[in-house]
Short mmCIF file of C-alpha atoms and ligand atoms in Angstrom, two decimals:
data_model
loop_
_atom_site.label_atom_id
_atom_site.label_comp_id
_atom_site.label_asym_id
_atom_site.label_seq_id
_atom_site.Cartn_x
_atom_site.Cartn_y
_atom_site.Cartn_z
CA MET Z 1168 -96.80 -60.84 -0.11
CA ILE Z 1169 -97.76 -60.50 3.55
CA ARG Z 1170 -94.42 -60.25 5.31
CA GLN Z 1171 -93.63 -62.15 8.49
CA SER Z 1172 -91.84 -59.10 9.83
CA LYS Z 1173 -90.79 -55.64 8.70
CA SER Z 1174 -89.63 -52.23 9.90
CA SER Z 1175 -92.28 -49.55 10.34
CA ILE Z 1176 -91.03 -46.10 9.38
CA SER Z 1177 -93.03 -42.86 9.67
CA SER Z 1178 -92.33 -39.27 8.74
CA LEU Z 1179 -90.88 -38.78 12.24
CA GLU Z 1180 -87.93 -41.15 11.62
CA ILE Z 1181 -87.31 -39.37 8.34
CA LYS Z 1182 -87.45 -35.95 9.99
CA LEU Z 1183 -85.10 -36.79 12.85
CA THR Z 1184 -82.53 -38.52 10.63
CA THR Z 1185 -82.69 -35.64 8.17
CA ASN Z 1186 -81.89 -33.26 11.03
CA VAL Z 1187 -78.76 -35.27 11.80
CA LEU Z 1188 -77.75 -35.31 8.15
CA LYS Z 1189 -78.27 -31.57 7.86
CA ARG Z 1190 -76.22 -30.87 10.96
CA GLU Z 1191 -73.41 -32.91 9.40
CA PHE Z 1192 -72.46 -34.63 12.63
CA LEU Z 1193 -73.12 -38.24 11.78
CA GLY Z 1194 -70.96 -40.19 14.20
CA MET Z 1195 -71.59 -40.66 17.89
CA GLY Z 1196 -72.77 -37.53 19.66
CA GLN Z 1197 -75.80 -35.75 21.04
CA GLU Z 1198 -78.48 -38.06 19.60
CA VAL Z 1199 -76.81 -41.14 21.04
CA GLN Z 1200 -76.78 -39.61 24.50
CA GLU Z 1201 -80.41 -38.53 24.11
CA PHE Z 1202 -81.37 -42.05 23.05
CA GLU Z 1203 -79.59 -43.56 26.05
CA LEU Z 1204 -81.35 -41.18 28.44
CA ALA Z 1205 -84.70 -41.85 26.76
CA ILE Z 1206 -84.26 -45.62 27.14
CA GLN Z 1207 -83.28 -45.15 30.77
CA LYS Z 1208 -86.42 -43.12 31.40
CA PHE Z 1209 -88.59 -45.58 29.48
CA ILE Z 1210 -87.35 -48.49 31.61
CA GLY Z 1211 -87.58 -46.33 34.74
CA THR Z 1212 -84.09 -47.27 35.83
CA LYS Z 1213 -81.07 -45.48 37.21
CA LYS Z 1214 -78.83 -48.18 35.79
CA ASN Z 1215 -76.40 -47.37 32.99
CA VAL Z 1216 -77.69 -47.64 29.44
CA ILE Z 1217 -74.97 -47.93 26.80
CA CYS Z 1218 -75.89 -47.92 23.11
CA VAL Z 1219 -73.87 -49.90 20.59
CA ASN Z 1220 -74.17 -50.74 16.92
CA SER Z 1221 -75.87 -54.14 17.30
CA GLY Z 1222 -77.44 -56.51 19.79
CA THR Z 1223 -74.59 -58.90 19.13
CA ALA Z 1224 -72.07 -56.20 20.11
CA ALA Z 1225 -74.13 -55.57 23.26
CA LEU Z 1226 -73.85 -59.25 24.23
CA HIS Z 1227 -70.14 -59.37 23.36
CA LEU Z 1228 -69.31 -56.31 25.49
CA ALA Z 1229 -71.51 -57.46 28.37
CA LEU Z 1230 -69.65 -60.79 28.48
CA LEU Z 1231 -66.29 -58.99 28.43
CA ALA Z 1232 -67.38 -56.52 31.09
CA LEU Z 1233 -68.35 -59.40 33.38
CA ASN Z 1234 -64.90 -60.83 32.86
CA ILE Z 1235 -65.94 -63.93 30.91
CA LYS Z 1236 -62.79 -65.41 29.42
CA CYS Z 1237 -61.31 -68.00 27.17
CA GLY Z 1238 -62.16 -71.48 28.41
CA ASP Z 1239 -65.15 -70.44 30.55
CA ASP Z 1240 -68.39 -72.37 30.09
CA ILE Z 1241 -71.58 -70.41 29.46
CA LEU Z 1242 -75.01 -72.04 29.69
CA VAL Z 1243 -77.26 -71.00 26.80
CA PRO Z 1244 -80.42 -72.38 25.17
CA SER Z 1245 -79.72 -74.14 21.88
CA ILE Z 1246 -82.78 -72.52 20.31
CA THR Z 1247 -81.82 -68.87 19.96
CA TYR Z 1248 -80.52 -66.59 17.26
CA VAL Z 1249 -76.96 -67.53 16.32
CA ALA Z 1250 -75.91 -64.09 17.64
CA SER Z 1251 -76.11 -65.29 21.25
CA ILE Z 1252 -73.72 -68.14 20.51
CA GLN Z 1253 -71.29 -66.11 18.41
CA ALA Z 1254 -71.05 -63.49 21.18
CA ILE Z 1255 -69.96 -66.27 23.55
CA LYS Z 1256 -67.48 -67.52 20.94
CA ALA Z 1257 -66.15 -64.00 20.48
CA VAL Z 1258 -64.74 -63.98 24.02
CA GLY Z 1259 -63.33 -67.47 23.54
CA ALA Z 1260 -65.80 -69.07 25.95
CA ASN Z 1261 -67.65 -72.35 25.32
CA PRO Z 1262 -71.40 -72.31 24.76
CA ILE Z 1263 -72.94 -75.17 26.74
CA PHE Z 1264 -76.15 -75.91 24.89
CA CYS Z 1265 -79.20 -76.48 27.06
CA ASP Z 1266 -82.63 -77.77 26.22
CA VAL Z 1267 -85.70 -75.52 26.29
CA GLY Z 1268 -89.22 -75.96 27.57
CA LYS Z 1269 -91.50 -77.43 24.94
CA ASP Z 1270 -94.28 -74.95 25.56
CA ASN Z 1271 -92.25 -71.79 26.19
CA VAL Z 1272 -88.90 -72.28 24.38
CA PHE Z 1273 -87.20 -70.85 27.48
CA ILE Z 1274 -83.98 -72.42 28.80
CA ASP Z 1275 -84.93 -75.52 30.79
CA ILE Z 1276 -84.18 -75.24 34.51
CA ILE Z 1277 -83.86 -79.00 35.02
CA ASP Z 1278 -81.37 -79.26 32.18
CA LEU Z 1279 -79.38 -76.37 33.70
CA GLN Z 1280 -78.91 -78.36 36.90
CA LYS Z 1281 -77.49 -81.23 34.84
CA LYS Z 1282 -75.14 -79.10 32.77
CA ILE Z 1283 -73.49 -76.99 35.45
CA THR Z 1284 -69.84 -77.80 36.25
CA LYS Z 1285 -66.87 -76.15 37.94
CA LYS Z 1286 -66.07 -74.41 34.67
CA THR Z 1287 -69.48 -72.73 34.39
CA ARG Z 1288 -69.10 -69.01 34.78
CA ALA Z 1289 -72.35 -67.58 33.49
CA ILE Z 1290 -75.76 -68.21 32.04
CA MET Z 1291 -77.27 -66.43 29.06
CA PRO Z 1292 -81.06 -66.87 29.12
CA VAL Z 1293 -83.01 -65.66 26.09
CA HIS Z 1294 -86.39 -63.94 26.52
CA TYR Z 1295 -87.88 -65.98 23.70
CA ALA Z 1296 -90.61 -64.07 21.82
CA GLY Z 1297 -90.46 -61.51 24.65
CA ASP Z 1298 -91.31 -63.66 27.66
CA SER Z 1299 -89.07 -63.28 30.71
CA SER Z 1300 -91.47 -64.67 33.30
CA ASN Z 1301 -89.00 -67.38 34.37
CA MET Z 1302 -86.12 -65.03 35.08
CA LYS Z 1303 -86.68 -65.36 38.84
CA LEU Z 1304 -85.65 -69.02 38.65
CA ILE Z 1305 -82.58 -68.09 36.62
CA TYR Z 1306 -81.31 -65.54 39.15
CA GLN Z 1307 -82.01 -67.98 41.97
CA PHE Z 1308 -80.04 -70.67 40.13
CA ALA Z 1309 -77.22 -68.22 39.39
CA LYS Z 1310 -77.02 -67.15 43.02
CA GLU Z 1311 -76.95 -70.71 44.32
CA ASN Z 1312 -74.12 -71.57 41.96
CA ASN Z 1313 -72.29 -68.26 42.12
CA ILE Z 1314 -72.39 -67.60 38.39
CA LYS Z 1315 -73.24 -64.49 36.38
CA VAL Z 1316 -76.31 -63.73 34.29
CA ILE Z 1317 -76.26 -62.00 30.91
CA GLU Z 1318 -79.82 -61.56 29.64
CA ASP Z 1319 -80.39 -61.78 25.90
CA ALA Z 1320 -83.42 -59.49 25.86
CA ALA Z 1321 -83.35 -58.91 22.10
CA HIS Z 1322 -87.01 -59.98 21.86
CA SER Z 1323 -88.39 -58.28 24.91
CA PHE Z 1324 -87.82 -54.55 24.63
CA GLY Z 1325 -90.82 -52.87 26.30
CA SER Z 1326 -92.20 -56.05 27.83
CA PHE Z 1327 -93.05 -56.21 31.51
CA TYR Z 1328 -91.52 -58.40 34.19
CA ARG Z 1329 -92.85 -58.20 37.76
CA GLY Z 1330 -94.63 -54.96 36.92
CA LYS Z 1331 -91.57 -53.20 35.49
CA ARG Z 1332 -90.14 -52.90 32.01
CA VAL Z 1333 -87.56 -55.54 31.12
CA GLY Z 1334 -84.17 -54.12 32.09
CA PHE Z 1335 -85.37 -52.72 35.41
CA PHE Z 1336 -84.36 -55.91 37.26
CA GLY Z 1337 -81.18 -57.83 36.58
CA ASP Z 1338 -77.45 -57.29 36.21
CA ALA Z 1339 -76.68 -57.16 32.48
CA ILE Z 1340 -79.54 -56.90 30.01
CA CYS Z 1341 -78.88 -56.74 26.26
CA PHE Z 1342 -81.32 -55.35 23.71
CA SER Z 1343 -81.25 -55.35 19.92
CA PHE Z 1344 -82.63 -52.57 17.72
CA ASP Z 1345 -82.04 -54.27 14.37
CA GLY Z 1346 -84.48 -53.63 11.55
CA ILE Z 1347 -87.31 -55.85 12.75
CA LYS Z 1348 -87.10 -55.74 16.53
CA ASN Z 1349 -89.77 -54.13 18.76
CA ILE Z 1350 -88.08 -50.83 18.10
CA THR Z 1351 -85.35 -50.33 15.52
CA SER Z 1352 -82.50 -47.87 15.11
CA GLY Z 1353 -81.70 -49.30 11.69
CA GLU Z 1354 -79.07 -51.44 13.29
CA GLY Z 1355 -78.20 -51.12 16.96
CA GLY Z 1356 -78.36 -52.42 20.45
CA ALA Z 1357 -77.98 -51.46 24.10
CA VAL Z 1358 -76.63 -52.86 27.32
CA VAL Z 1359 -78.32 -52.03 30.61
CA MET Z 1360 -75.62 -52.59 33.20
CA ARG Z 1361 -76.09 -52.53 36.97
CA LYS Z 1362 -72.47 -52.19 38.06
CA ASN Z 1363 -70.90 -48.82 37.28
CA LYS Z 1364 -67.45 -50.32 36.84
CA SER Z 1365 -68.66 -52.75 34.18
CA ALA Z 1366 -70.63 -49.96 32.49
CA SER Z 1367 -67.58 -47.78 32.36
CA PHE Z 1368 -65.63 -50.65 30.74
CA ILE Z 1369 -68.31 -50.94 28.05
CA LYS Z 1370 -68.40 -47.18 27.40
CA ASP Z 1371 -64.70 -47.26 26.60
CA ALA Z 1372 -64.66 -50.69 24.91
CA ARG Z 1373 -67.26 -49.58 22.32
CA LEU Z 1374 -64.79 -46.84 21.25
CA LEU Z 1375 -61.61 -48.87 20.80
CA GLY Z 1376 -60.86 -48.68 24.50
CA VAL Z 1377 -60.12 -44.95 24.34
CA ILE Z 1378 -60.62 -43.76 27.90
CA ASN Z 1379 -63.54 -41.34 28.35
CA ASP Z 1380 -64.10 -40.84 24.63
CA SER Z 1381 -67.85 -41.40 25.15
CA LYS Z 1382 -68.13 -38.28 27.32
CA LYS Z 1383 -66.19 -36.15 24.83
CA ARG Z 1384 -68.34 -37.24 21.91
CA TYR Z 1385 -71.58 -36.38 23.72
CA THR Z 1386 -70.43 -32.77 23.60
CA ASN Z 1387 -69.50 -33.14 19.94
CA ASN Z 1388 -65.79 -33.37 20.75
CA ARG Z 1389 -63.33 -36.18 20.59
CA SER Z 1390 -60.08 -37.31 22.14
CA TYR Z 1391 -56.81 -36.69 20.34
CA THR Z 1392 -54.55 -37.44 23.29
CA PHE Z 1393 -55.62 -40.38 25.37
CA ASP Z 1394 -54.72 -43.65 27.02
CA VAL Z 1395 -56.02 -47.18 26.36
CA LYS Z 1396 -56.05 -49.76 29.14
CA HIS Z 1397 -57.98 -52.67 27.70
CA ILE Z 1398 -59.39 -54.21 24.55
CA GLY Z 1399 -61.81 -52.17 22.44
CA PHE Z 1400 -63.91 -52.32 19.31
CA ARG Z 1401 -65.72 -50.00 16.88
CA TYR Z 1402 -69.07 -50.83 18.43
CA HIS Z 1403 -70.46 -47.36 19.17
CA MET Z 1404 -73.80 -46.15 17.78
CA SER Z 1405 -74.04 -43.34 15.24
CA ASN Z 1406 -76.26 -40.26 15.54
CA ILE Z 1407 -78.18 -41.39 12.44
CA ASN Z 1408 -79.08 -44.68 14.09
CA ALA Z 1409 -79.90 -42.97 17.39
CA ALA Z 1410 -82.23 -40.55 15.59
CA ILE Z 1411 -84.20 -43.47 14.14
CA GLY Z 1412 -84.26 -45.06 17.58
CA LEU Z 1413 -85.53 -41.88 19.25
CA ALA Z 1414 -88.39 -41.64 16.77
CA GLN Z 1415 -89.29 -45.30 17.26
CA LEU Z 1416 -89.19 -45.03 21.04
CA SER Z 1417 -91.61 -42.10 20.95
CA ARG Z 1418 -93.99 -44.28 18.90
CA PHE Z 1419 -93.65 -47.25 21.24
CA GLU Z 1420 -97.12 -47.05 22.78
CA THR Z 1421 -98.72 -47.35 19.33
CA PHE Z 1422 -96.46 -50.32 18.51
CA SER Z 1423 -97.32 -51.96 21.79
CA ILE Z 1424 -101.08 -51.62 21.29
CA LYS Z 1425 -100.79 -52.96 17.75
CA ARG Z 1426 -98.62 -55.96 18.63
CA LYS Z 1427 -100.80 -56.85 21.60
CA SER Z 1428 -103.98 -56.75 19.54
CA ILE Z 1429 -102.50 -58.96 16.80
CA VAL Z 1430 -101.38 -61.50 19.41
CA LYS Z 1431 -104.77 -61.42 21.11
CA ASN Z 1432 -106.48 -62.06 17.81
CA TYR Z 1433 -104.22 -65.01 16.96
CA ILE Z 1434 -104.85 -66.54 20.38
CA LYS Z 1435 -108.59 -66.05 20.07
CA HIS Z 1436 -108.85 -67.79 16.70
CA LEU Z 1437 -106.09 -70.39 16.86
CA SER Z 1438 -106.00 -71.66 20.44
CA SER Z 1439 -108.71 -74.30 20.10
CA LEU Z 1440 -107.65 -75.64 16.69
CA LYS Z 1441 -106.55 -79.25 16.41
CA GLY Z 1442 -103.18 -79.73 14.81
CA ILE Z 1443 -101.45 -76.66 16.16
CA ARG Z 1444 -100.46 -75.68 19.66
CA LEU Z 1445 -99.81 -72.18 20.92
CA LEU Z 1446 -96.92 -71.47 23.23
CA ASN Z 1447 -97.74 -70.99 26.88
CA LEU Z 1448 -96.25 -67.55 27.45
CA GLU Z 1449 -97.30 -64.65 29.65
CA TRP Z 1450 -98.66 -62.81 26.62
CA ASP Z 1451 -100.43 -60.15 28.69
CA ASN Z 1452 -97.12 -58.87 30.04
CA MET Z 1453 -95.38 -59.01 26.70
CA VAL Z 1454 -94.89 -56.81 23.72
CA ALA Z 1455 -94.22 -59.88 21.59
CA HIS Z 1456 -91.44 -59.70 19.03
CA ILE Z 1457 -92.62 -62.84 17.22
CA PHE Z 1458 -95.65 -65.13 17.27
CA PRO Z 1459 -94.39 -68.71 16.94
CA VAL Z 1460 -96.75 -71.70 17.11
CA ARG Z 1461 -96.15 -75.45 17.06
CA VAL Z 1462 -97.53 -77.42 14.12
CA LEU Z 1463 -98.17 -81.02 15.18
CA ASN Z 1464 -98.10 -84.30 13.19
CA ASN Z 1465 -95.15 -83.34 11.00
CA LYS Z 1466 -97.20 -80.81 9.05
CA ARG Z 1467 -95.04 -77.73 9.62
CA ASP Z 1468 -93.35 -77.60 6.24
CA GLN Z 1469 -96.62 -78.32 4.46
CA LEU Z 1470 -98.30 -75.44 6.28
CA LYS Z 1471 -95.37 -73.17 5.48
CA ASN Z 1472 -95.58 -74.00 1.76
CA PHE Z 1473 -99.37 -73.76 1.75
CA LEU Z 1474 -99.24 -70.28 3.25
CA LEU Z 1475 -96.47 -69.20 0.90
CA LYS Z 1476 -98.67 -70.13 -2.07
CA LYS Z 1477 -101.29 -67.81 -0.56
CA ASN Z 1478 -98.67 -65.05 -0.40
CA ILE Z 1479 -98.18 -65.35 3.35
CA GLN Z 1480 -94.58 -65.41 4.49
CA THR Z 1481 -93.72 -67.27 7.69
CA GLY Z 1482 -90.52 -67.63 9.70
CA PHE Z 1483 -88.65 -70.19 11.79
CA HIS Z 1484 -87.13 -69.16 15.15
CA TYR Z 1485 -84.70 -70.92 15.37
CA MET Z 1486 -82.59 -73.84 14.20
CA PRO Z 1487 -80.96 -75.48 17.24
CA ASN Z 1488 -77.42 -74.10 17.30
CA HIS Z 1489 -75.84 -77.29 18.62
CA LYS Z 1490 -76.42 -78.81 15.17
CA LEU Z 1491 -74.43 -76.17 13.29
CA SER Z 1492 -70.99 -77.22 12.06
CA PHE Z 1493 -69.01 -74.58 13.93
CA PHE Z 1494 -70.63 -75.33 17.31
CA LYS Z 1495 -71.07 -79.09 17.03
CA THR Z 1496 -68.99 -81.20 19.40
CA LYS Z 1497 -69.08 -84.93 20.05
CA LYS Z 1498 -69.89 -84.30 23.69
CA ILE Z 1499 -73.30 -82.76 23.10
CA ALA Z 1500 -76.04 -85.09 24.24
CA SER Z 1501 -79.38 -84.90 22.52
CA LEU Z 1502 -81.69 -82.09 23.54
CA PRO Z 1503 -85.10 -83.75 23.12
CA ASN Z 1504 -87.32 -80.67 23.21
CA CYS Z 1505 -85.07 -78.77 20.79
CA GLU Z 1506 -85.33 -81.75 18.41
CA VAL Z 1507 -89.12 -81.72 18.54
CA LEU Z 1508 -89.45 -77.95 18.32
CA SER Z 1509 -87.10 -77.71 15.35
CA LYS Z 1510 -89.65 -79.75 13.41
CA GLU Z 1511 -92.74 -78.00 14.79
CA LEU Z 1512 -92.08 -74.27 15.13
CA ILE Z 1513 -93.40 -71.79 12.62
CA THR Z 1514 -93.59 -68.03 13.10
CA LEU Z 1515 -96.69 -66.23 11.88
CA PRO Z 1516 -96.64 -62.65 10.59
CA LEU Z 1517 -96.45 -60.04 13.34
CA HIS Z 1518 -95.46 -56.44 12.73
CA ASN Z 1519 -96.81 -52.93 13.23
CA ASP Z 1520 -98.24 -52.59 9.73
CA LEU Z 1521 -100.13 -55.90 9.59
CA THR Z 1522 -103.74 -54.98 8.84
CA ILE Z 1523 -106.81 -56.57 10.46
CA LYS Z 1524 -107.88 -57.72 7.00
CA ASN Z 1525 -104.59 -59.42 6.30
CA GLN Z 1526 -104.54 -61.10 9.69
CA LYS Z 1527 -108.06 -62.41 9.05
CA TYR Z 1528 -106.82 -63.81 5.73
CA ILE Z 1529 -103.87 -65.52 7.48
CA ILE Z 1530 -106.12 -67.08 10.12
CA GLU Z 1531 -108.64 -68.27 7.50
CA ASN Z 1532 -105.90 -69.96 5.53
CA ILE Z 1533 -104.50 -71.72 8.59
CA ILE Z 1534 -108.00 -72.99 9.41
CA ASN Z 1535 -108.48 -74.16 5.81
CA PHE Z 1536 -105.17 -75.98 5.85
CA LEU Z 1537 -105.93 -77.74 9.12
CA ASN Z 1538 -109.42 -78.75 7.95
CA ASP Z 1539 -107.99 -80.31 4.79
CA TYR Z 1540 -105.14 -82.14 6.44
CA ASN Z 1541 -106.59 -83.48 9.67
C1 PLP E 2332 -81.73 -60.02 17.08
C2 PLP E 2332 -81.16 -60.91 18.10
C3 PLP E 2332 -79.85 -60.77 18.59
C4 PLP E 2332 -78.80 -59.88 17.99
O1 PLP E 2332 -79.14 -58.65 17.69
P1 PLP E 2332 -78.51 -57.88 16.42
O2 PLP E 2332 -78.90 -56.48 16.69
O3 PLP E 2332 -79.16 -58.46 15.20
O4 PLP E 2332 -77.04 -58.10 16.44
C5 PLP E 2332 -79.44 -61.57 19.63
N1 PLP E 2332 -80.26 -62.50 20.15
C6 PLP E 2332 -81.51 -62.70 19.70
C7 PLP E 2332 -82.36 -63.74 20.34
C8 PLP E 2332 -81.99 -61.93 18.64
O5 PLP E 2332 -83.22 -62.15 18.16
#
């Protein structure tokens, strides 16, 4: 089976995690601090980088740090991973589902204008597939309306925006390092936070709110006498996970070259085909996390099954969240582009170990399918 996505683990990840295991200091310590500094350097930022144990935890803590509370409304695209929505729910806020652009699956600016009310406190744009080229409009919109921005950058680690790595610009940028993201730490995530006060909140909140425990742990110590001044969780990253992350980050350039060449090849062979439409993203600036395409004429599920019979696994990113039982409310008006995309989107295989031969086989089968069915 050709997998749609997978982790890519070398001897380096094994070596660095083995070192942690042998040192017998598995919790949060030296490696976590090293990973945070390495991410900071990679992005080229002086902003705070705080590692946590998932991208969802990163979003949750970023919302808390920006003082998002029960009853606040947060604008969010309906097509995103359920993690974005559950993070909003976790602080007791209301996700206000917005439509997305049909050709970029990015939160729709015109719909934002319609959905904003006095209760709106923030917007959570998602860098779908890794594209953040419309973030300028988001910050402009946020400024005009005096609301906060929490970027779900789970797909865009290592991508470029205005000539800098994602995370360089912006106030609160959340990354995920789960098993299949652009880099993985096994499970994990990070918040890049502009304001020092908010960053300091997150550093404590990831360790049950224990004041300054982060600093202690970096020197392989911990706090036995301490104070707690606000809510906290067990959201910190372990040295084992950080070791995997450090190895992956040092391999990033190889990953980037590989992902870019796969994307380029898909675009070259698929862009002129009738029956499918590629998304209009700024691919050249991206290290794409996924390669979704739109299958027209109601043929998506047929293509998916056809490819599966040829041992090619595909994905679907994502079901519109406003349709899920827990998030559904009577008030939600239809989101026309989300409706269309939920029937059209299919994600083709894209990962670091996809061979040229296998990609050729995928492309041939898509062409065969379209020839037979059109
Ligand atoms: C992966 C992902 C997350 C959450 O990250 P986890 O590390 O899996 O918790 C959030 N948003 C999007 C869009 C994602 O793809």
